Amino acid sequence: MHRKSLVELAADLRAGACSSEELTRASLERIGRLDGRLNSFITVTEQQALDAARAADARLKAGDAGPLTGIPFAHKDIFCTRGVKTSCGSRMLDNFPAPYDATVTRKLLDAGAVMIGKTNMDEFAMGSSNETSFYGPVKNPWDEMRVPGGSSGGSAAAVAARLVPVSTGTDTGGSIRQPAALCGITGIKPTYGRVSRYGMIAFASSLDQGGSFACSAEDAAIMLGAMAGFDERDSTSVDRPVDDYQATLNAPLQGLKIGLPKEYFGEGLDAAVGSAVETALDEYRKLGAELVEISLPNAQLAVPAYYVVAPAECSSNLSRFDGVRFGYRAADPKDLADLYTRSRGEGFGAEVKRRILIGAYALSAGYYDAYYLKAQQIRRLIREDFLKAFEQVDVIMGPTAPSTAFKLGEKADDPVSMYLSDIYTIAANLAGLPAMSIPAGFVEGLPVGLHLIGNYFAEGRLLNAGHQYQQVTDWHRQIPQGFE
Amino acid sequence: MMEWETVIGLEIHTQLATNSKIFSGASTTYGAAPNTQACAVDLGMPGVLPVLNAEVVRMAAKFGLATHSTVAPRSVFARKNYFYPDLPKGYQISQFELPIVHGGWLDIELEEGVSKRIGITRAHLEEDAGKSLHEDFHGMTGIDLNRAGTPLLEIVSEPDMRSAKEAVAYMKKIHALVRYLGISDGNMQEGSFRCDANVSVRPKGQQELGTRSELKNINSFRFVEQAINYEVERQIMVIEGGGAVVQETRLYDPGKQETRPMRSKEEANDYRYFPDPDLLPVEIDAAFIEAVRAGLPELPDAKKQRFVEQHGLSEYDAAVLTATRELADYYEAAVTASGGQGKLAANWVMGELSGALNRDDCDITNSPVSAQGLGELLQRINDGTVSGKLAKQVFEAMWNGEGSADAVIESKGLKQISDVSAIEGIIDEVLAGSPKQIEQYRAGQGKLLGYFVGQVMKATQGKANPGQVNELLKKKLDG
């Protein structure tokens, strides 16, 4: 059952070949048996899942079913789920059952999807290896000595290990695409404003965007289609109809213009990863696409600008975790200042504290212009680079990450090296563009991701390009050893 | 001895009278049980997002247009970051660099015929914080977040005021204006209208401003005046004593009638303002502004001018009657009901009615005598049915719920006697009983006419038309 795609499972459910309860039990069984090795779940919501599965079976029987009805999914623990612990990977929220459902949660549950559990993640989505989680690191199913990427490491590993067919993620600087690449699956981050952020615990509000993981572009399209849409509770969500992503999957790629930014193929890129990407690009050429070298002149400014904007916003967003109303509270505070400093000091991990400090510094009097304002100016330049590029090409491609999955602990003490693992993904967040990673081969048994960036609201185009590639390759069908 | 000049600027916080909060759908009704009017957004729950209440934009635009200000085509919400237990998110959403309203003015009246223009630097939208309750919790602090997220318009003046009296006049003017515009209930007891005063002194003639102190959170006109006067005296004493005024935030204690510094650590904040990424810039086009302008009510200054012209009132009376929208509305309704007795209505509203309202601590909107009822009484005065003097009795009876003017006049028999033969009959009786006085009068003691009038009025229990009595008496005595 776990070898089947979401599309196949949905067909089986409709045909009565299996029930949602069976799928759900199968998923729970695999998690019980295999997740001890991966640590991809923080919470497994077994009873709730079985109840939801039976309700989905009733809907299927009544003929009131959509493409996700009865399909198990794993939900990143950054999305609020009413009555279910929503930890955001932090000790700060270890005691926090959310009092309401995020819009994305609500949409998926209303579609009849069955939430199996909440997945592990870097604390408050700050990390690229899933090592900053209060709940311990997630292991990469392709090599349990290695990281799955982050911050949505649990969601990526759970799909890669076929514990669930699909999962949700969020992406602030690459947190869907980089783990998708390192785990050998498909992950898409849509245009900023396409998926509601209401109930998605904020890291950096102007960059955060929810998206989906799946084994194929087609499955990711179905999942994203259910998550996307305008939400009046999120002022930054865009009031524009959601495209039918499935309808355009089969469009031929003949004449598609693919831009290859020369800045993404230079120094810092692992040679073997580079050649895997070249091979993938050859496939596109064979599919009729035209490859064009382009330039994104300000590409090298993306990481520094990001590490001002994201920490600045996070320093403010995380102020609400003060031990007063919810979350972790230090024992026996002697006064208000003590309550604040110890609750936050004990509740947050090192990486979160590092970013809060960087952000507070960047926003402080006398430094605001030099850091925050300057970073915003760079953001505009980066956006202009892309807009200019998209006058020439339809899709931009390159490597998702500069290397394959690295070893646990390898970069844990070197934040800058860790930050550079998002060097190719961050620009799409700064510009608000949709982007996706699809499996494009292996280097020494570890997956390589191909990165696709599209113009605003061109999710359909990206998914189409991913799907067509997946019709002529089978990288996405590979299952890690021990999880077959 | 050095002569000192006082310089004052005010920051007025007006709570906008919306049904729901500025960034959430929770109710803004005052006085509910603690934390019953705070939703997930107001509590700053993880993951929640603010959505701007469109009504506050309309209200701010109204204020801008009414104060000759620019309503910005684009304004931006920013986060003011600081930690406080009743500030749920750890930041207040406010406007910083780009406020919704800037660059306007208002004229205040200082005395009859003397007015002064006060500049309005800016007015910006922001959310209120909750309340910390320090009593009743045995050494702990209770947090009530009902007020968190209540919309405020902070109105910042130029440092144009030169005395506590001017500051109060300006504050009253703004208070009347926001109530006229219907954008705030102006309720000072409930904290819907409060102000911070920036006060400094400088030697008269000096251009440069002195060091100011900021007097926080004053919620009555009287306290503003007292606080500023105290603070001015204090600053002068400090300087004349060889010291220097420290720039600081001070609190006014109405009990002790003094200001004292707030703990300094509360002001050591770097607020780290930056644009709130959860909210889009507020964009206002010309059509919106025109629609708001078209919906503006008549403003106090225009109404005052109209009262002078239309109802023949003095500047002073017109100013009194337009001090609040409710009073002006009452007055105009009474004028209409009286058949256009503008001056008479002004005298009655400012006299009998105001007196009764004050005496019984009653608000004009709950007056036992309606504008319609008062207008009918004025008609009866005007058409001679009742004398002005007896009308006061009628008014008292109406105030006590004894019926309409006509009913009271009827039941109490207060109708004026204007029938010539009836009055003549009574005059004849009076004259017949006063031969001595007639003699004295005719001998040249003209002031005795008052005696005869008094006798006639006494005999008719005041109901005789005094004009006619005068006239007929003269005729009989002199003729």
Short mmCIF file of C-alpha atoms in Angstrom, two decimals, chain A residues 58-455:
data_model
loop_
_atom_site.label_atom_id
_atom_site.label_comp_id
_atom_site.label_asym_id
_atom_site.label_seq_id
_atom_site.Cartn_x
_atom_site.Cartn_y
_atom_site.Cartn_z
CA ALA A 58 -18.66 7.31 5.24
CA ARG A 59 -18.12 10.22 2.88
CA LEU A 60 -16.61 7.92 0.28
CA LYS A 61 -19.58 5.63 0.59
CA ALA A 62 -21.98 8.56 0.27
CA GLY A 63 -20.18 9.71 -2.87
CA ASP A 64 -19.18 12.96 -1.18
CA ALA A 65 -15.42 12.58 -1.63
CA GLY A 66 -12.69 14.74 -3.10
CA PRO A 67 -9.21 13.67 -4.16
CA LEU A 68 -7.89 13.84 -0.59
CA THR A 69 -10.80 12.23 1.22
CA GLY A 70 -9.48 9.35 3.27
CA ILE A 71 -5.81 10.01 2.44
CA PRO A 72 -3.47 10.02 5.44
CA PHE A 73 -1.12 12.98 5.73
CA ALA A 74 1.52 14.18 8.15
CA HIS A 75 1.27 17.76 9.35
CA LYS A 76 4.25 19.91 10.22
CA ASP A 77 4.08 20.81 13.89
CA ILE A 78 4.11 24.50 13.03
CA PHE A 79 0.43 24.44 11.99
CA CYS A 80 -2.04 24.91 14.82
CA THR A 81 -4.29 21.93 15.42
CA ARG A 82 -7.16 22.37 17.81
CA GLY A 83 -6.72 20.30 20.95
CA VAL A 84 -3.52 18.70 19.68
CA LYS A 85 -0.07 19.70 20.89
CA THR A 86 1.44 22.24 18.50
CA SER A 87 5.05 22.50 19.64
CA CYS A 88 6.84 24.15 16.73
CA GLY A 89 9.73 21.90 17.72
CA SER A 90 10.30 23.93 20.86
CA ARG A 91 10.33 23.35 24.57
CA MET A 92 8.52 26.68 24.69
CA LEU A 93 5.38 25.06 23.30
CA ASP A 94 5.82 21.53 24.57
CA ASN A 95 2.76 22.10 26.76
CA PHE A 96 0.69 23.89 24.13
CA PRO A 97 -2.41 22.28 22.71
CA ALA A 98 -3.54 24.86 20.15
CA PRO A 99 -6.98 26.29 20.90
CA TYR A 100 -7.85 26.60 17.21
CA ASP A 101 -7.13 25.12 13.78
CA ALA A 102 -4.90 26.86 11.26
CA THR A 103 -6.64 27.64 7.99
CA VAL A 104 -4.50 25.01 6.26
CA THR A 105 -5.42 22.44 8.92
CA ARG A 106 -9.10 23.27 8.50
CA LYS A 107 -8.94 23.04 4.71
CA LEU A 108 -7.23 19.67 4.75
CA LEU A 109 -9.55 18.23 7.39
CA ASP A 110 -12.58 19.59 5.56
CA ALA A 111 -11.31 17.93 2.39
CA GLY A 112 -11.45 14.65 4.32
CA ALA A 113 -7.70 14.16 4.58
CA VAL A 114 -6.70 12.12 7.64
CA MET A 115 -4.09 13.72 9.88
CA ILE A 116 -1.82 10.95 11.18
CA GLY A 117 0.31 13.16 13.37
CA LYS A 118 2.49 16.22 13.73
CA THR A 119 5.99 16.12 12.34
CA ASN A 120 9.33 17.05 13.79
CA MET A 121 11.02 20.24 12.70
CA ASP A 122 13.79 22.64 13.54
CA GLU A 123 12.79 24.78 16.50
CA PHE A 124 10.44 27.51 15.25
CA ALA A 125 11.54 26.49 11.73
CA MET A 126 15.02 27.89 12.33
CA GLY A 127 17.51 25.47 10.91
CA SER A 128 18.53 23.54 7.82
CA SER A 129 19.17 20.13 9.35
CA ASN A 130 16.36 19.47 11.82
CA GLU A 131 18.99 19.38 14.56
CA THR A 132 17.63 22.38 16.47
CA SER A 133 14.43 20.56 17.45
CA PHE A 134 13.70 20.20 21.16
CA TYR A 135 12.59 16.66 20.26
CA GLY A 136 15.93 15.62 18.84
CA PRO A 137 17.12 15.43 15.26
CA VAL A 138 15.30 13.64 12.45
CA LYS A 139 17.40 11.07 10.53
CA ASN A 140 17.58 10.89 6.79
CA PRO A 141 15.96 7.61 5.60
CA TRP A 142 18.68 7.29 2.93
CA ASP A 143 21.40 7.29 5.59
CA GLU A 144 20.44 7.48 9.21
CA MET A 145 23.78 9.05 10.06
CA ARG A 146 22.78 12.05 8.01
CA VAL A 147 20.38 14.95 8.35
CA PRO A 148 17.12 15.11 6.39
CA GLY A 149 17.48 18.86 5.90
CA GLY A 150 15.30 21.39 7.55
CA SER A 151 13.35 22.94 8.83
CA SER A 152 10.55 20.63 7.61
CA GLY A 153 12.79 17.59 8.15
CA GLY A 154 10.13 15.38 9.75
CA SER A 155 7.60 15.95 6.99
CA ALA A 156 10.21 15.21 4.31
CA ALA A 157 11.58 12.09 6.01
CA ALA A 158 8.07 10.72 6.67
CA VAL A 159 7.20 10.90 2.98
CA ALA A 160 10.61 9.66 1.82
CA ALA A 161 10.23 6.62 4.12
CA ARG A 162 6.69 6.11 2.80
CA LEU A 163 5.17 6.47 6.26
CA VAL A 164 2.57 8.74 4.67
CA PRO A 165 1.93 9.57 1.01
CA VAL A 166 1.88 13.34 1.53
CA SER A 167 2.72 15.94 4.15
CA THR A 168 2.71 19.66 4.77
CA GLY A 169 5.69 21.92 5.21
CA THR A 170 6.59 25.55 5.49
CA ASP A 171 9.36 27.35 3.70
CA THR A 172 10.95 30.59 4.90
CA GLY A 173 14.33 30.23 3.22
CA GLY A 174 14.22 26.75 1.76
CA SER A 175 12.59 24.73 4.52
CA ILE A 176 10.47 22.68 2.10
CA ARG A 177 12.79 22.48 -0.89
CA GLN A 178 16.10 21.72 0.83
CA PRO A 179 14.72 18.75 2.85
CA ALA A 180 12.83 17.56 -0.25
CA ALA A 181 16.15 17.53 -2.09
CA LEU A 182 18.06 15.83 0.72
CA CYS A 183 15.34 13.19 1.15
CA GLY A 184 14.72 12.55 -2.55
CA ILE A 185 11.11 13.69 -2.76
CA THR A 186 9.06 16.47 -4.35
CA GLY A 187 8.38 19.64 -2.37
CA ILE A 188 6.76 22.86 -3.49
CA LYS A 189 6.64 26.30 -1.93
CA PRO A 190 4.03 28.39 -3.72
CA THR A 191 3.94 32.13 -4.34
CA TYR A 192 3.92 34.20 -1.15
CA GLY A 193 0.25 34.80 -0.34
CA ARG A 194 -1.03 31.67 -2.08
CA VAL A 195 -1.42 29.59 1.10
CA SER A 196 -2.88 31.20 4.21
CA ARG A 197 -0.47 31.81 7.07
CA TYR A 198 -3.29 31.98 9.62
CA GLY A 199 -2.48 29.48 12.33
CA MET A 200 0.99 28.78 10.95
CA ILE A 201 3.28 29.84 13.76
CA ALA A 202 5.26 32.75 12.40
CA PHE A 203 9.02 32.70 11.98
CA ALA A 204 9.51 35.51 9.45
CA SER A 205 6.13 36.76 8.33
CA SER A 206 7.16 38.30 5.03
CA LEU A 207 8.94 35.09 3.94
CA ASP A 208 6.96 32.21 5.48
CA GLN A 209 4.84 30.19 3.11
CA GLY A 210 3.15 26.83 3.50
CA GLY A 211 3.48 24.09 0.89
CA SER A 212 3.43 20.36 0.31
CA PHE A 213 5.63 17.27 0.13
CA ALA A 214 4.83 14.19 -1.90
CA CYS A 215 6.60 11.49 -3.88
CA SER A 216 5.58 13.03 -7.17
CA ALA A 217 4.72 16.41 -8.62
CA GLU A 218 1.23 15.15 -9.37
CA ASP A 219 0.58 14.25 -5.73
CA ALA A 220 2.16 17.49 -4.55
CA ALA A 221 -0.19 19.34 -6.92
CA ILE A 222 -3.27 17.73 -5.40
CA MET A 223 -2.10 18.49 -1.88
CA LEU A 224 -1.18 22.08 -2.69
CA GLY A 225 -4.49 22.61 -4.48
CA ALA A 226 -6.29 21.71 -1.25
CA MET A 227 -4.11 24.00 0.89
CA ALA A 228 -4.11 27.07 -1.35
CA GLY A 229 -6.59 29.91 -1.54
CA PHE A 230 -7.45 33.34 -0.28
CA ASP A 231 -8.11 33.65 3.44
CA GLU A 232 -9.69 36.77 4.86
CA ARG A 233 -7.90 36.07 8.14
CA ASP A 234 -4.53 36.60 6.47
CA SER A 235 -4.12 40.11 5.07
CA THR A 236 -1.14 39.00 3.00
CA SER A 237 -2.99 36.16 1.30
CA VAL A 238 -3.93 36.98 -2.26
CA ASP A 239 -7.55 37.13 -3.39
CA ARG A 240 -7.22 35.28 -6.64
CA PRO A 241 -8.66 31.92 -7.70
CA VAL A 242 -6.45 28.86 -7.33
CA ASP A 243 -5.38 27.38 -10.64
CA ASP A 244 -6.31 23.78 -11.40
CA TYR A 245 -2.80 22.40 -10.99
CA GLN A 246 -3.74 18.92 -12.19
CA ALA A 247 -5.29 20.20 -15.39
CA THR A 248 -1.98 21.49 -16.71
CA LEU A 249 0.28 18.62 -15.60
CA ASN A 250 0.31 17.00 -19.00
CA ALA A 251 1.07 20.04 -21.11
CA PRO A 252 4.07 19.28 -23.34
CA LEU A 253 7.34 21.09 -22.57
CA GLN A 254 8.13 21.72 -26.21
CA GLY A 255 9.52 25.25 -26.43
CA LEU A 256 9.68 25.78 -22.68
CA LYS A 257 12.44 28.25 -21.97
CA ILE A 258 14.53 27.29 -18.98
CA GLY A 259 16.89 29.86 -17.50
CA LEU A 260 20.09 28.64 -15.88
CA PRO A 261 21.54 31.36 -13.65
CA LYS A 262 25.30 31.21 -14.01
CA GLU A 263 25.58 32.28 -10.37
CA TYR A 264 23.98 28.97 -9.31
CA PHE A 265 26.52 26.77 -11.05
CA GLY A 266 29.73 28.28 -9.77
CA GLU A 267 31.90 28.07 -6.71
CA GLY A 268 30.43 26.32 -3.68
CA LEU A 269 28.49 23.75 -5.66
CA ASP A 270 29.55 20.16 -5.10
CA ALA A 271 30.86 18.89 -8.46
CA ALA A 272 28.96 15.60 -8.35
CA VAL A 273 25.71 17.38 -7.48
CA GLY A 274 26.41 19.77 -10.35
CA SER A 275 26.81 16.99 -12.85
CA ALA A 276 23.63 15.25 -11.62
CA VAL A 277 21.79 18.51 -12.23
CA GLU A 278 23.35 18.79 -15.71
CA THR A 279 22.06 15.29 -16.50
CA ALA A 280 18.58 16.28 -15.36
CA LEU A 281 18.73 19.38 -17.53
CA ASP A 282 19.61 17.15 -20.48
CA GLU A 283 16.33 15.34 -19.92
CA TYR A 284 14.53 18.64 -20.22
CA ARG A 285 16.36 19.34 -23.44
CA LYS A 286 15.14 15.98 -24.70
CA LEU A 287 11.60 16.93 -23.70
CA GLY A 288 11.87 19.89 -26.04
CA ALA A 289 12.82 22.63 -23.64
CA GLU A 290 15.28 25.32 -24.57
CA LEU A 291 18.05 26.01 -22.06
CA VAL A 292 19.30 29.57 -21.74
CA GLU A 293 22.06 30.88 -19.56
CA ILE A 294 20.88 33.87 -17.56
CA SER A 295 22.27 36.04 -14.79
CA LEU A 296 20.86 37.00 -11.43
CA PRO A 297 23.51 39.61 -10.62
CA ASN A 298 22.50 40.11 -7.00
CA ALA A 299 22.27 36.40 -6.16
CA GLN A 300 25.21 36.55 -3.77
CA LEU A 301 23.38 39.13 -1.65
CA ALA A 302 20.45 36.84 -0.90
CA VAL A 303 21.91 35.03 2.11
CA PRO A 304 23.16 38.17 3.89
CA ALA A 305 19.89 40.02 3.24
CA TYR A 306 17.91 37.03 4.46
CA TYR A 307 19.90 36.80 7.66
CA VAL A 308 18.88 40.35 8.48
CA VAL A 309 15.21 40.25 7.45
CA ALA A 310 14.34 36.84 8.84
CA PRO A 311 15.94 37.35 12.28
CA ALA A 312 14.51 40.89 12.50
CA GLU A 313 10.99 39.61 11.97
CA CYS A 314 11.53 36.60 14.20
CA SER A 315 12.84 38.76 17.05
CA SER A 316 9.46 40.47 17.09
CA ASN A 317 7.29 37.45 16.22
CA LEU A 318 8.73 35.43 19.08
CA SER A 319 8.16 38.16 21.68
CA ARG A 320 4.74 36.71 22.48
CA PHE A 321 6.43 33.69 24.03
CA ASP A 322 6.92 35.38 27.37
CA GLY A 323 5.64 32.84 29.87
CA VAL A 324 2.58 34.95 30.67
CA ARG A 325 -0.36 33.45 28.77
CA PHE A 326 0.73 30.11 27.30
CA GLY A 327 3.73 27.93 26.74
CA TYR A 328 6.73 27.38 28.97
CA ARG A 329 6.94 29.36 32.19
CA ALA A 330 9.98 29.26 34.44
CA ALA A 331 9.33 27.95 37.94
CA ASP A 332 9.07 30.41 40.85
CA PRO A 333 9.94 33.67 39.12
CA LYS A 334 11.01 36.25 41.66
CA ASP A 335 9.76 39.21 39.63
CA LEU A 336 8.55 40.13 36.18
CA ALA A 337 12.00 40.47 34.63
CA ASP A 338 12.95 37.09 36.06
CA LEU A 339 9.77 35.55 34.63
CA TYR A 340 10.64 36.88 31.19
CA THR A 341 14.33 36.14 31.12
CA ARG A 342 14.17 32.65 32.54
CA SER A 343 11.03 31.56 30.67
CA ARG A 344 12.62 32.62 27.41
CA GLY A 345 16.10 31.56 28.41
CA GLU A 346 14.96 28.06 29.35
CA GLY A 347 12.18 27.72 26.76
CA PHE A 348 14.17 28.62 23.64
CA GLY A 349 17.13 26.72 22.20
CA ALA A 350 20.46 28.19 21.11
CA GLU A 351 19.67 28.80 17.43
CA VAL A 352 16.43 30.60 18.22
CA LYS A 353 18.21 32.79 20.75
CA ARG A 354 20.97 33.52 18.25
CA ARG A 355 18.44 34.72 15.67
CA ILE A 356 16.44 36.78 18.16
CA LEU A 357 19.66 38.53 19.19
CA ILE A 358 20.72 39.15 15.59
CA GLY A 359 17.27 40.46 14.74
CA ALA A 360 16.93 42.72 17.76
CA TYR A 361 20.36 44.13 16.97
CA ALA A 362 19.48 44.76 13.33
CA LEU A 363 16.34 46.67 14.33
CA SER A 364 17.84 48.67 17.15
CA ALA A 365 18.19 52.43 17.11
CA GLY A 366 21.15 53.50 15.04
CA TYR A 367 21.44 50.22 13.15
CA TYR A 368 18.03 50.01 11.49
CA ASP A 369 19.03 51.90 8.35
CA ALA A 370 22.31 50.08 7.92
CA TYR A 371 20.82 46.61 8.30
CA TYR A 372 17.06 46.29 7.99
CA LEU A 373 16.49 49.04 5.44
CA LYS A 374 19.53 47.98 3.44
CA ALA A 375 18.30 44.38 3.43
CA GLN A 376 14.91 45.53 2.17
CA GLN A 377 16.63 47.40 -0.65
CA ILE A 378 18.54 44.27 -1.57
CA ARG A 379 15.26 42.40 -1.57
CA ARG A 380 13.93 44.75 -4.20
CA LEU A 381 17.05 44.27 -6.31
CA ILE A 382 16.69 40.51 -6.11
CA ARG A 383 13.06 40.72 -7.10
CA GLU A 384 13.95 42.93 -10.05
CA ASP A 385 16.62 40.44 -11.16
CA PHE A 386 13.97 37.74 -11.28
CA LEU A 387 11.37 39.88 -13.06
CA LYS A 388 13.95 40.71 -15.67
CA ALA A 389 14.87 37.05 -16.04
CA PHE A 390 11.24 36.05 -16.47
CA GLU A 391 10.95 38.40 -19.42
CA GLN A 392 13.35 35.97 -21.10
CA VAL A 393 12.51 32.54 -19.69
CA ASP A 394 9.56 30.56 -18.32
CA VAL A 395 11.24 28.65 -15.51
CA ILE A 396 14.58 29.00 -13.75
CA MET A 397 16.43 25.84 -12.80
CA GLY A 398 19.48 24.88 -10.83
CA PRO A 399 20.56 22.77 -7.89
CA THR A 400 18.33 22.94 -4.80
CA ALA A 401 21.22 22.58 -2.37
CA PRO A 402 24.97 22.82 -2.85
CA SER A 403 25.56 19.30 -1.57
CA THR A 404 23.74 16.11 -0.65
CA ALA A 405 22.69 15.37 2.92
CA PHE A 406 25.47 16.09 5.37
CA LYS A 407 26.26 14.15 8.52
CA LEU A 408 24.45 14.80 11.77
CA GLY A 409 26.52 17.24 13.80
CA GLU A 410 28.72 18.14 10.85
CA LYS A 411 27.57 21.76 10.67
CA ALA A 412 25.88 22.07 14.02
CA ASP A 413 28.65 24.25 15.44
CA ASP A 414 29.16 26.31 12.31
CA PRO A 415 26.09 28.46 11.73
CA VAL A 416 27.46 30.20 8.66
CA SER A 417 28.19 26.96 6.86
CA MET A 418 24.71 25.77 7.86
CA TYR A 419 23.16 28.97 6.52
CA LEU A 420 24.92 28.46 3.18
CA SER A 421 23.04 25.21 2.60
CA ASP A 422 20.08 27.44 1.64
CA ILE A 423 22.12 29.55 -0.75
CA TYR A 424 20.03 28.63 -3.81
CA THR A 425 16.62 28.58 -2.18
CA ILE A 426 16.54 31.82 -0.19
CA ALA A 427 16.17 34.20 -3.13
CA ALA A 428 12.73 32.78 -4.02
CA ASN A 429 11.50 33.65 -0.52
CA LEU A 430 12.95 37.14 -0.65
CA ALA A 431 11.17 37.70 -3.96
CA GLY A 432 8.02 35.77 -2.96
CA LEU A 433 8.26 33.48 -5.98
CA PRO A 434 7.00 29.89 -6.22
CA ALA A 435 9.71 27.23 -6.27
CA MET A 436 9.96 23.48 -6.14
CA SER A 437 12.48 20.72 -5.68
CA ILE A 438 12.22 17.38 -7.47
CA PRO A 439 14.48 14.31 -7.22
CA ALA A 440 17.08 14.35 -9.97
CA GLY A 441 19.47 11.49 -9.28
CA PHE A 442 21.84 10.28 -6.62
CA VAL A 443 25.41 10.92 -5.58
CA GLU A 444 26.91 8.07 -3.57
CA GLY A 445 23.46 6.80 -2.69
CA LEU A 446 22.19 10.19 -1.54
CA PRO A 447 19.46 12.09 -3.41
CA VAL A 448 20.07 15.23 -5.42
CA GLY A 449 17.36 17.85 -5.89
CA LEU A 450 16.63 19.89 -8.98
CA HIS A 451 15.36 23.37 -8.12
CA LEU A 452 12.68 25.04 -10.24
CA ILE A 453 11.68 28.68 -9.71
CA GLY A 454 8.65 30.14 -11.47
CA ASN A 455 7.11 33.53 -11.97
#
